Amino acid sequence: MARGLLAKKIGMTQLFVDDRAVGATVIQATPCTVVQVKTKEKDGYDALQLGYDEVKESKVSRPIAGHFKKAGVAPHRHLFEVRTERIGEHKVGDRIGVEFFAEGDKVDVSGTSRGLGFQGVMKRWDFSGGPKSHGSKFHRRGGSIGCHVQPGWVVKGRKMPGHTGSERVTVRGLKVLKVDAERNLLIVRGSTPGARGSLLELGKRHG
Amino acid sequence: MDDILRAVEQGHLKERDAFRPGDIIRVHERISEGAKERVQVFEGLVLKRSGGGTKEMITVRKISSGIGVEKTYPLHSPKIEKIELVKERGARQSRPYYLRDLRKIR
């Protein structure tokens, strides 16, 4: 089967699993549609091209709309590819949804982390900062960024303040607590990147 | 989106009798000690209810051999077998903390 799906983060909650309260993330994975099956003979590699989130035709560009039309599939907001050898199991128009995952599976979840704007060195890089009191005037600063004549410049990669978050983050090995095929919901233990309503990529881990 | 979250939590909620801060209740909690399991009963005054959905917590206070003891439970925990309402007393506040300072609360 294919290895990945796109989905939407609904939010976090707390559920009781084996009498214990556990933080859990609810993910809505409305089924993705197979738009194109790529084969080694024709395209040089085996893959499935999938579409996520159906939209009306005016929401996609004309060349993309043509691509969907050729496949005989409704236009989708997102198109992505999944490399897999088992392309024989799928044909154009097939839908792949939450039933791809089973309870107890481990999943990798990728997404764009929440943007935090311009942040100092304490929040951005977990620097410890200085004392808050006892006459200290060194509170949340980063301290020295290098030496003097030798080497004479600031070393590349020096951790400094700047734009934080809004970057691609992958959380690996989250356990699937529940699969709700009726409502297209996937409940995983722990947190996933991104704000509520943001786009997530789900991948199944093997072994 | 919140509707979906609420629907998910719905399946994890337990049926609990209605009570409010200021009431006196009896909490039956399952406690496992090694392989054995027993039920501990904690009777006292409800000081607060906080949070909502599956996250709702209750704080119960009682005087145990002269010393005030407060316990906080997750209201919908499967470990809590039942909650009995002993006496409907109520309070004008939602957090009747002043009751801590009263010598006799029963």
CSV table of C-alpha atoms in Angstrom, one decimal:
chain,number,residue,atom,x,y,z
A,1,MET,CA,0.0,0.0,0.0
A,2,ALA,CA,0.9,3.6,-0.3
A,3,ARG,CA,3.1,5.1,2.3
A,4,GLY,CA,1.6,8.6,2.9
A,5,LEU,CA,-1.5,10.7,3.2
A,6,LEU,CA,-2.2,14.4,3.7
A,7,ALA,CA,-4.6,15.3,6.5
A,8,LYS,CA,-5.7,18.2,8.7
A,9,LYS,CA,-4.9,18.8,12.3
A,10,ILE,CA,-8.1,19.2,14.3
A,11,GLY,CA,-6.7,19.8,17.7
A,12,MET,CA,-5.5,18.2,20.9
A,13,THR,CA,-7.5,16.7,23.7
A,14,GLN,CA,-7.0,14.4,26.7
A,15,LEU,CA,-8.3,10.9,26.6
A,16,PHE,CA,-8.2,7.9,29.0
A,17,VAL,CA,-6.2,5.0,27.8
A,18,ASP,CA,-5.8,2.0,30.1
A,19,ASP,CA,-7.1,4.1,33.0
A,20,ARG,CA,-4.5,6.8,32.4
A,21,ALA,CA,-5.0,10.3,31.0
A,22,VAL,CA,-3.1,10.7,27.8
A,23,GLY,CA,-2.6,13.8,25.6
A,24,ALA,CA,-3.9,13.0,22.1
A,25,THR,CA,-4.1,14.8,18.7
A,26,VAL,CA,-7.2,14.4,16.5
A,27,ILE,CA,-6.4,14.4,12.8
A,28,GLN,CA,-9.0,14.5,10.1
A,29,ALA,CA,-7.9,12.5,7.0
A,30,THR,CA,-10.6,12.9,4.4
A,31,PRO,CA,-9.7,10.3,1.7
A,32,CYS,CA,-7.1,11.1,-0.9
A,33,THR,CA,-7.9,10.3,-4.6
A,34,VAL,CA,-5.5,8.5,-6.9
A,35,VAL,CA,-5.0,10.9,-9.8
A,36,GLN,CA,-2.2,9.2,-11.7
A,37,VAL,CA,-0.3,5.9,-11.5
A,38,LYS,CA,3.3,6.3,-12.5
A,39,THR,CA,5.1,3.3,-13.7
A,40,LYS,CA,8.8,2.4,-14.2
A,41,GLU,CA,8.3,1.8,-17.9
A,42,LYS,CA,6.6,5.1,-18.6
A,43,ASP,CA,7.9,7.5,-16.0
A,44,GLY,CA,11.2,5.9,-14.8
A,45,TYR,CA,9.9,5.1,-11.3
A,46,ASP,CA,6.9,3.6,-9.6
A,47,ALA,CA,4.6,6.0,-7.7
A,48,LEU,CA,1.1,7.1,-7.0
A,49,GLN,CA,0.0,10.6,-7.5
A,50,LEU,CA,-2.7,11.6,-5.0
A,51,GLY,CA,-5.0,14.5,-4.6
A,52,TYR,CA,-6.2,15.8,-1.3
A,53,ASP,CA,-9.0,18.3,-0.5
A,54,GLU,CA,-11.6,18.5,-3.3
A,55,VAL,CA,-12.2,22.0,-4.6
A,56,LYS,CA,-14.1,23.6,-7.4
A,57,GLU,CA,-12.5,23.8,-10.8
A,58,SER,CA,-11.9,27.6,-10.6
A,59,LYS,CA,-9.7,27.1,-7.6
A,60,VAL,CA,-6.9,25.3,-9.6
A,61,SER,CA,-4.9,26.6,-12.5
A,62,ARG,CA,-6.0,25.7,-16.0
A,63,PRO,CA,-3.1,23.3,-16.7
A,64,ILE,CA,-3.7,21.5,-13.4
A,65,ALA,CA,-7.5,21.4,-14.1
A,66,GLY,CA,-6.7,19.8,-17.4
A,67,HIS,CA,-4.6,17.2,-15.6
A,68,PHE,CA,-7.5,16.3,-13.3
A,69,LYS,CA,-9.9,16.2,-16.3
A,70,LYS,CA,-7.7,13.8,-18.1
A,71,ALA,CA,-7.8,11.5,-15.1
A,72,GLY,CA,-11.5,11.9,-14.8
A,73,VAL,CA,-11.2,13.0,-11.1
A,74,ALA,CA,-12.6,16.1,-9.4
A,75,PRO,CA,-10.0,18.9,-8.9
A,76,HIS,CA,-8.1,18.8,-5.5
A,77,ARG,CA,-6.3,21.6,-3.7
A,78,HIS,CA,-3.1,19.5,-3.1
A,79,LEU,CA,-1.3,17.1,-5.4
A,80,PHE,CA,1.5,14.9,-4.1
A,81,GLU,CA,3.3,11.8,-5.0
A,82,VAL,CA,4.0,8.7,-3.0
A,83,ARG,CA,6.8,6.3,-4.1
A,84,THR,CA,5.7,2.7,-3.8
A,85,GLU,CA,6.3,-0.5,-5.7
A,86,ARG,CA,2.8,-1.8,-5.1
A,87,ILE,CA,1.2,0.3,-7.7
A,88,GLY,CA,-0.7,-2.7,-9.1
A,89,GLU,CA,-3.1,-2.5,-6.1
A,90,HIS,CA,-4.4,0.9,-7.1
A,91,LYS,CA,-6.0,2.5,-10.1
A,92,VAL,CA,-6.9,6.1,-11.0
A,93,GLY,CA,-10.0,7.3,-9.0
A,94,ASP,CA,-9.3,5.0,-6.0
A,95,ARG,CA,-9.7,6.7,-2.6
A,96,ILE,CA,-7.3,6.1,0.2
A,97,GLY,CA,-8.4,7.2,3.6
A,98,VAL,CA,-7.9,6.6,7.3
A,99,GLU,CA,-8.4,2.8,6.9
A,100,PHE,CA,-4.9,2.9,5.6
A,101,PHE,CA,-3.9,3.0,9.3
A,102,ALA,CA,-4.8,0.6,12.0
A,103,GLU,CA,-5.0,0.9,15.8
A,104,GLY,CA,-1.5,0.5,17.3
A,105,ASP,CA,0.4,1.5,14.2
A,106,LYS,CA,3.3,3.9,14.5
A,107,VAL,CA,3.1,7.0,12.3
A,108,ASP,CA,5.4,9.8,11.3
A,109,VAL,CA,3.7,13.2,11.1
A,110,SER,CA,5.2,16.2,9.3
A,111,GLY,CA,3.9,19.7,9.1
A,112,THR,CA,4.8,23.3,9.4
A,113,SER,CA,5.4,24.4,13.0
A,114,ARG,CA,3.5,27.4,14.4
A,115,GLY,CA,5.2,30.7,13.5
A,116,LEU,CA,6.5,32.5,16.6
A,117,GLY,CA,7.9,35.6,14.8
A,118,PHE,CA,11.2,37.2,15.8
A,119,GLN,CA,12.3,35.6,19.0
A,120,GLY,CA,15.3,36.0,21.3
A,121,VAL,CA,17.9,33.5,22.0
A,122,MET,CA,16.2,32.0,25.1
A,123,LYS,CA,13.1,30.9,23.3
A,124,ARG,CA,14.7,30.2,20.0
A,125,TRP,CA,17.7,28.1,21.1
A,126,ASP,CA,17.0,27.4,24.8
A,127,PHE,CA,19.8,29.5,26.1
A,128,SER,CA,19.7,29.9,29.9
A,129,GLY,CA,20.0,33.7,30.0
A,130,GLY,CA,21.4,35.5,33.0
A,131,PRO,CA,20.2,36.1,36.6
A,132,LYS,CA,17.0,38.1,37.0
A,133,SER,CA,18.0,39.9,40.1
A,134,HIS,CA,20.8,40.6,42.6
A,135,GLY,CA,21.9,43.7,40.6
A,136,SER,CA,22.3,41.8,37.4
A,137,LYS,CA,21.8,43.7,34.2
A,138,PHE,CA,22.3,40.6,32.1
A,139,HIS,CA,18.8,39.1,31.7
A,140,ARG,CA,17.8,37.5,28.4
A,141,ARG,CA,20.8,38.3,26.3
A,142,GLY,CA,22.9,35.6,24.5
A,143,GLY,CA,26.3,36.8,25.7
A,144,SER,CA,29.5,36.7,23.7
A,145,ILE,CA,29.4,35.7,20.0
A,146,GLY,CA,33.1,35.1,19.5
A,147,CYS,CA,36.7,36.1,20.2
A,148,HIS,CA,38.8,39.1,19.1
A,149,VAL,CA,41.6,39.0,16.6
A,150,GLN,CA,41.7,35.3,16.4
A,151,PRO,CA,39.6,34.3,14.3
A,152,GLY,CA,38.5,37.9,13.8
A,153,TRP,CA,35.0,37.0,12.7
A,154,VAL,CA,31.8,35.4,14.0
A,155,VAL,CA,31.7,31.7,13.3
A,156,LYS,CA,29.1,30.6,10.8
A,157,GLY,CA,26.0,29.0,12.3
A,158,ARG,CA,26.3,31.0,15.5
A,159,LYS,CA,22.9,30.8,17.4
A,160,MET,CA,21.3,34.2,17.5
A,161,PRO,CA,17.9,35.8,17.7
A,162,GLY,CA,15.6,35.6,14.7
A,163,HIS,CA,12.5,34.3,13.1
A,164,THR,CA,11.3,31.2,14.9
A,165,GLY,CA,8.9,28.5,14.0
A,166,SER,CA,7.1,28.2,10.6
A,167,GLU,CA,9.5,25.5,9.5
A,168,ARG,CA,9.1,21.9,8.5
A,169,VAL,CA,9.0,19.6,11.5
A,170,THR,CA,8.6,15.8,11.6
A,171,VAL,CA,7.5,13.9,14.7
A,172,ARG,CA,8.3,10.2,14.4
A,173,GLY,CA,6.7,7.1,15.8
A,174,LEU,CA,3.4,8.5,17.2
A,175,LYS,CA,1.1,5.7,18.2
A,176,VAL,CA,-2.4,5.4,16.7
A,177,LEU,CA,-4.9,5.3,19.5
A,178,LYS,CA,-8.0,5.1,17.4
A,179,VAL,CA,-9.2,5.0,13.8
A,180,ASP,CA,-12.7,6.4,13.1
A,181,ALA,CA,-13.5,5.5,9.5
A,182,GLU,CA,-17.0,6.9,9.8
A,183,ARG,CA,-15.8,10.4,10.5
A,184,ASN,CA,-12.4,10.0,8.8
A,185,LEU,CA,-10.6,10.7,12.1
A,186,LEU,CA,-7.3,9.4,13.3
A,187,ILE,CA,-6.4,9.9,16.9
A,188,VAL,CA,-2.7,9.7,17.8
A,189,ARG,CA,-0.9,9.8,21.1
A,190,GLY,CA,1.1,13.0,21.7
A,191,SER,CA,1.4,16.2,19.8
A,192,THR,CA,2.0,17.0,16.1
A,193,PRO,CA,3.5,20.1,14.5
A,194,GLY,CA,1.4,23.1,13.5
A,195,ALA,CA,-1.6,25.0,14.5
A,196,ARG,CA,-5.1,23.7,14.5
A,197,GLY,CA,-6.4,23.4,11.0
A,198,SER,CA,-2.9,23.1,9.5
A,199,LEU,CA,-1.9,20.6,6.8
A,200,LEU,CA,-0.1,17.4,8.0
A,201,GLU,CA,1.7,14.7,6.1
A,202,LEU,CA,1.2,11.2,7.5
A,203,GLY,CA,3.4,8.3,6.9
A,204,LYS,CA,3.2,4.7,8.2
A,205,ARG,CA,6.3,3.3,9.9
A,206,HIS,CA,7.3,-0.2,9.3
A,207,GLY,CA,8.6,-2.3,12.1
B,1,MET,CA,-13.3,21.8,14.3
B,2,ASP,CA,-14.2,22.2,18.0
B,3,ASP,CA,-17.4,20.2,17.2
B,4,ILE,CA,-15.2,17.3,16.1
B,5,LEU,CA,-13.1,17.5,19.2
B,6,ARG,CA,-16.2,17.6,21.4
B,7,ALA,CA,-17.6,14.5,19.6
B,8,VAL,CA,-14.3,12.7,20.2
B,9,GLU,CA,-14.3,13.5,23.9
B,10,GLN,CA,-18.0,12.5,24.2
B,11,GLY,CA,-17.1,8.8,23.9
B,12,HIS,CA,-14.7,9.2,26.9
B,13,LEU,CA,-17.1,10.9,29.3
B,14,LYS,CA,-18.6,9.0,32.2
B,15,GLU,CA,-22.1,9.5,33.5
B,16,ARG,CA,-21.7,11.5,36.7
B,17,ASP,CA,-24.4,12.7,39.1
B,18,ALA,CA,-24.8,16.4,39.1
B,19,PHE,CA,-23.2,18.2,42.0
B,20,ARG,CA,-21.7,21.7,42.4
B,21,PRO,CA,-19.0,23.4,44.5
B,22,GLY,CA,-20.0,23.5,48.1
B,23,ASP,CA,-21.8,20.2,48.1
B,24,ILE,CA,-20.6,17.2,50.1
B,25,ILE,CA,-19.9,14.1,48.0
B,26,ARG,CA,-18.4,10.7,48.3
B,27,VAL,CA,-15.8,9.6,45.7
B,28,HIS,CA,-15.3,5.9,45.1
B,29,GLU,CA,-11.8,5.4,43.6
B,30,ARG,CA,-10.3,2.1,42.5
B,31,ILE,CA,-6.8,1.8,43.8
B,32,SER,CA,-4.5,-1.1,42.6
B,33,GLU,CA,-1.8,-2.1,45.0
B,34,GLY,CA,0.3,-4.7,43.1
B,35,ALA,CA,-2.2,-7.3,42.0
B,36,LYS,CA,-4.9,-6.4,44.5
B,37,GLU,CA,-7.5,-3.8,43.8
B,38,ARG,CA,-9.6,-2.1,46.3
B,39,VAL,CA,-12.0,0.8,46.4
B,40,GLN,CA,-11.1,3.9,48.5
B,41,VAL,CA,-13.9,6.2,49.5
B,42,PHE,CA,-13.2,9.8,50.1
B,43,GLU,CA,-16.0,11.9,51.5
B,44,GLY,CA,-15.7,15.7,51.6
B,45,LEU,CA,-16.7,19.1,50.4
B,46,VAL,CA,-16.3,20.1,46.7
B,47,LEU,CA,-14.0,23.1,46.6
B,48,LYS,CA,-13.9,23.5,42.8
B,49,ARG,CA,-14.7,22.1,39.5
B,50,SER,CA,-12.3,23.1,36.8
B,51,GLY,CA,-11.8,22.5,33.1
B,52,GLY,CA,-14.3,20.9,30.7
B,53,GLY,CA,-14.9,17.8,28.7
B,54,THR,CA,-12.5,14.9,29.5
B,55,LYS,CA,-10.2,17.4,31.2
B,56,GLU,CA,-12.6,18.3,34.0
B,57,MET,CA,-11.1,18.1,37.5
B,58,ILE,CA,-12.7,18.2,40.9
B,59,THR,CA,-11.1,19.1,44.2
B,60,VAL,CA,-12.6,17.6,47.4
B,61,ARG,CA,-11.6,18.6,50.9
B,62,LYS,CA,-12.2,16.8,54.2
B,63,ILE,CA,-10.8,16.9,57.7
B,64,SER,CA,-9.0,13.7,58.4
B,65,SER,CA,-8.0,13.3,62.0
B,66,GLY,CA,-7.9,17.0,62.6
B,67,ILE,CA,-5.9,17.8,59.5
B,68,GLY,CA,-7.4,19.3,56.4
B,69,VAL,CA,-6.8,17.0,53.3
B,70,GLU,CA,-7.6,18.0,49.7
B,71,LYS,CA,-7.6,15.6,46.8
B,72,THR,CA,-8.0,16.4,43.2
B,73,TYR,CA,-9.5,13.9,40.8
B,74,PRO,CA,-10.1,13.8,37.1
B,75,LEU,CA,-13.9,13.7,37.0
B,76,HIS,CA,-14.1,11.3,34.1
B,77,SER,CA,-11.3,8.9,35.0
B,78,PRO,CA,-12.2,5.3,34.6
B,79,LYS,CA,-10.6,4.7,38.0
B,80,ILE,CA,-13.4,6.6,39.7
B,81,GLU,CA,-16.2,4.1,40.1
B,82,LYS,CA,-18.9,6.5,41.2
B,83,ILE,CA,-19.6,9.8,42.9
B,84,GLU,CA,-22.4,10.0,45.4
B,85,LEU,CA,-24.0,13.2,46.4
B,86,VAL,CA,-24.2,13.1,50.2
B,87,LYS,CA,-25.6,16.6,51.0
B,88,GLU,CA,-26.6,19.3,48.7
B,89,ARG,CA,-25.2,22.4,50.4
B,90,GLY,CA,-24.0,24.7,47.5
B,91,ALA,CA,-22.2,27.9,47.8
B,92,ARG,CA,-22.6,31.4,46.3
B,93,GLN,CA,-19.1,31.2,44.9
B,94,SER,CA,-17.9,28.8,42.2
B,95,ARG,CA,-14.7,28.5,44.2
B,96,PRO,CA,-15.7,28.6,47.8
B,97,TYR,CA,-12.2,28.7,49.2
B,98,TYR,CA,-13.4,30.5,52.3
B,99,LEU,CA,-14.7,27.2,53.6
B,100,ARG,CA,-11.1,26.2,54.3
B,101,ASP,CA,-11.0,28.8,57.0
B,102,LEU,CA,-14.2,27.7,58.7
B,103,ARG,CA,-13.5,25.2,61.6
B,104,LYS,CA,-16.7,23.3,61.2
B,105,ILE,CA,-17.7,22.6,57.6
B,106,ARG,CA,-20.2,19.9,58.4
